Each structure stands twice: as structure tokens, then as C-alpha cells.
Amino acid sequence: MIIPKVQRRYCRFCKKYTEQTVTEAKRKPRKKNSRSQRRFMRKMKGYGSFPRQNPKGREKPTKKLDLRYKCAECKKTQSIGTGFRVKKFEIRKE
Ligand SMILES: [Zn+2]
């Protein structure tokens, strides 16, 4: 799937159609000191198995895309809906 880098889309902050650039959201590393991560690290300490079912062998063949649209006028970024699955993805540059 190839999509253009600059698109005219509705901006919910400006409340009108503006030019927006598309970027793929980068994966951020997990926060080490969040509450759930601390609980997970406590569980993983010492002996014992993995605290939940390990997804090994039943992963999906494709990952969901996370697209962000940045408005050229208000410089705000928004994501629209949930991502979709594609095997090949490319942002066309002009
Ligand atoms: Zn805007």
C-alpha cells in the first residue's frame, strides 16, 4: 500500500480541511517505573514461570499500522481511528 505524504484532511482542531503530513508512529520503549511494569518485574524476579500465557507461535503475520497526521496550520498531531493491517506499506514522497 502506498499513500501520499501530504493529504488534505479534516482537522478537528481547526475545524476545516487543511494540508496534513502523514508519519508512522515510532514504538516507544516501556516505562520502567510505571505501576504495571513494576508489578511485572516483581513477578519475573526469582524462580517461576512467565506470569501470563506466552504468545509464542501464534503471533499474527502482520502488525497494525499507527498513522499520525500533522496539521500544517495548527501543528497538532492526530491519529484517526484504529490502525489497519498491511503487509507492505510506503509513504510516497514528493
Ligand atoms: Zn489544524
PDB file of C-alpha atoms in Angstrom, residues 28-58:
ATOM      1  CA  LYS A  28       8.452   3.908  22.411  1.00  0.00           C
ATOM      2  CA  PRO A  29      10.332   1.791  24.960  1.00  0.00           C
ATOM      3  CA  ARG A  30       8.329   0.693  28.017  1.00  0.00           C
ATOM      4  CA  LYS A  31       8.383   2.985  31.024  1.00  0.00           C
ATOM      5  CA  LYS A  32      10.451   1.200  33.649  1.00  0.00           C
ATOM      6  CA  ASN A  33       8.803   2.784  36.670  1.00  0.00           C
ATOM      7  CA  SER A  34       5.143   2.566  35.749  1.00  0.00           C
ATOM      8  CA  ARG A  35       2.972   0.668  38.219  1.00  0.00           C
ATOM      9  CA  SER A  36       2.142  -2.240  35.921  1.00  0.00           C
ATOM     10  CA  GLN A  37       5.768  -2.577  34.826  1.00  0.00           C
ATOM     11  CA  ARG A  38       6.925  -2.654  38.458  1.00  0.00           C
ATOM     12  CA  ARG A  39       4.364  -5.382  39.192  1.00  0.00           C
ATOM     13  CA  PHE A  40       5.556  -7.333  36.139  1.00  0.00           C
ATOM     14  CA  MET A  41       9.216  -7.048  37.141  1.00  0.00           C
ATOM     15  CA  ARG A  42       8.363  -8.225  40.683  1.00  0.00           C
ATOM     16  CA  LYS A  43       6.639 -11.280  39.195  1.00  0.00           C
ATOM     17  CA  MET A  44       9.543 -12.031  36.873  1.00  0.00           C
ATOM     18  CA  LYS A  45      12.061 -11.911  39.714  1.00  0.00           C
ATOM     19  CA  GLY A  46      13.448 -15.205  41.012  1.00  0.00           C
ATOM     20  CA  TYR A  47      12.194 -18.629  40.001  1.00  0.00           C
ATOM     21  CA  GLY A  48       8.809 -19.335  38.455  1.00  0.00           C
ATOM     22  CA  SER A  49       7.316 -19.213  35.012  1.00  0.00           C
ATOM     23  CA  PHE A  50       6.121 -16.351  32.857  1.00  0.00           C
ATOM     24  CA  PRO A  51       3.114 -14.705  34.556  1.00  0.00           C
ATOM     25  CA  ARG A  52       0.805 -14.930  31.567  1.00  0.00           C
ATOM     26  CA  GLN A  53       0.456 -17.095  28.500  1.00  0.00           C
ATOM     27  CA  ASN A  54       3.411 -16.631  26.187  1.00  0.00           C
ATOM     28  CA  PRO A  55       2.231 -15.672  22.695  1.00  0.00           C
ATOM     29  CA  LYS A  56       4.973 -17.736  21.039  1.00  0.00           C
ATOM     30  CA  GLY A  57       3.882 -19.450  17.866  1.00  0.00           C
ATOM     31  CA  ARG A  58       0.529 -17.705  17.498  1.00  0.00           C
TER      32      ARG A  58
END
